[in-house]
Amino acid sequence: MLSLRTLVFASLAFTAGVSAIPTGNLHKRLVNDLSHDLVDEPTALGRFKLLNQSINNFIFNFVDPNLVPSPKGKDGFVVLATAANFPATIGNNVAMGVGFMGPCGLNVPHLHPRSSELLLSLGGSLVFGTITENGGSFITGTLKDHEATVFPVGSIHFQQNIGCDPVQFVAGFGSDDPGRLDIGPALFQDLPADYVGVSLGDIGVKEVEDIAAKIPLNVAWGTQQCLDTCGLTRAGQWTPDAVAKAKRQFDEFMSGKMKGRDFAGLPTGGDSKN
Ligand SMILES: *[C@@H]1O[C@H](CO)[C@@H](O)[C@H](O)[C@H]1NC(C)=O
């Protein structure tokens, strides 16, 4: 499984070509220095001139293997371009996330404290759900390929790939620093268990801690119904059929019948904690 993932990412790097952008710690330091200069610069023209020192400052590669977040969930990951890692966004009220969702992948319930979101499904169907505030009701629907929906700022929302092939999403934000709060970890891992326990009907501290220990990393496996349909198991292991399918896809990729994007986000299993 690991070797498949290595091959996939190696091939992504290959198709992306040899980049002139410095990588690793040097890249991080340069981004950091430039970001602070940009924040100190009061005018948009001044910020443009700082960025204009290299055309690379204007370009962000969402399939750069260095950007794959670690740790990542069992069934995909989200790559973000924000003020934190793409200085060109600073002061421009934009950011973007690209989700690489494996079969049945679930982008777990979360909210963005500083931005609404326009979410586009690419390459398959996503079921989504959202609730905005007390008194507003829960909304759910299905986005087919190239359909989009809006999640208002502060709303709790999630998406799940309801197919057995990888799907991507593109999430546009109206802030260079939208932020993200995952609801399960915030409630069960970050808030004090005694207060959470009583607020849930006095269920007990141990019960809160038991739930906290089970919370998976994002992107997580989705509903059991979807896993059953696709022949996947929540334990994070590929079934023989799923392995065979991934190998077929990889062969097709190598023979040029698929684009790199058809691959990213395939779950690899076994290399993350939950
Ligand atoms: C931006 O960079 C280009 C290429 O180096 C240069 O010709 C141009 O004058 C620069 N613009 C500004 C406003 O600095």
Short mmCIF file of N, CA and C and ligand atoms in Angstrom, two decimals, residues 45 48-55 58, ligand 1:
data_model
loop_
_atom_site.label_atom_id
_atom_site.label_comp_id
_atom_site.label_asym_id
_atom_site.label_seq_id
_atom_site.Cartn_x
_atom_site.Cartn_y
_atom_site.Cartn_z
N LEU A 45 -0.32 48.20 -3.98
CA LEU A 45 0.76 48.32 -4.96
C LEU A 45 2.09 47.91 -4.34
N PHE A 48 2.13 44.26 -4.22
CA PHE A 48 2.38 43.71 -5.56
C PHE A 48 3.87 43.74 -5.88
N LYS A 49 4.52 44.85 -5.55
CA LYS A 49 5.95 44.96 -5.87
C LYS A 49 6.79 43.93 -5.11
N LEU A 50 6.39 43.67 -3.88
CA LEU A 50 7.11 42.64 -3.11
C LEU A 50 6.95 41.27 -3.77
N LEU A 51 5.73 40.97 -4.18
CA LEU A 51 5.47 39.67 -4.81
C LEU A 51 6.15 39.58 -6.18
N ASN A 52 6.23 40.73 -6.85
CA ASN A 52 6.69 40.77 -8.24
C ASN A 52 8.18 40.42 -8.40
N GLN A 53 8.85 40.16 -7.26
CA GLN A 53 10.26 39.79 -7.37
C GLN A 53 10.44 38.43 -8.03
N SER A 54 9.37 37.63 -8.02
CA SER A 54 9.46 36.34 -8.72
C SER A 54 8.06 35.93 -9.17
N ILE A 55 7.97 35.43 -10.38
CA ILE A 55 6.67 34.97 -10.88
C ILE A 55 6.15 33.80 -10.04
N PHE A 58 3.36 34.18 -7.52
CA PHE A 58 1.97 34.30 -7.97
C PHE A 58 1.33 32.94 -8.26
C1 LIG B 1 7.32 43.54 -12.14
O1 LIG B 1 8.36 42.71 -12.64
C2 LIG B 1 8.61 42.88 -14.00
C3 LIG B 1 9.61 41.81 -14.42
O2 LIG B 1 10.76 41.89 -13.61
C4 LIG B 1 9.11 44.29 -14.27
O3 LIG B 1 9.32 44.48 -15.65
C5 LIG B 1 8.06 45.28 -13.77
O4 LIG B 1 8.53 46.61 -13.90
C6 LIG B 1 7.73 45.00 -12.32
N1 LIG B 1 6.62 45.89 -11.91
C7 LIG B 1 6.66 46.61 -10.78
C8 LIG B 1 5.50 47.53 -10.54
O5 LIG B 1 7.54 46.53 -9.96
#
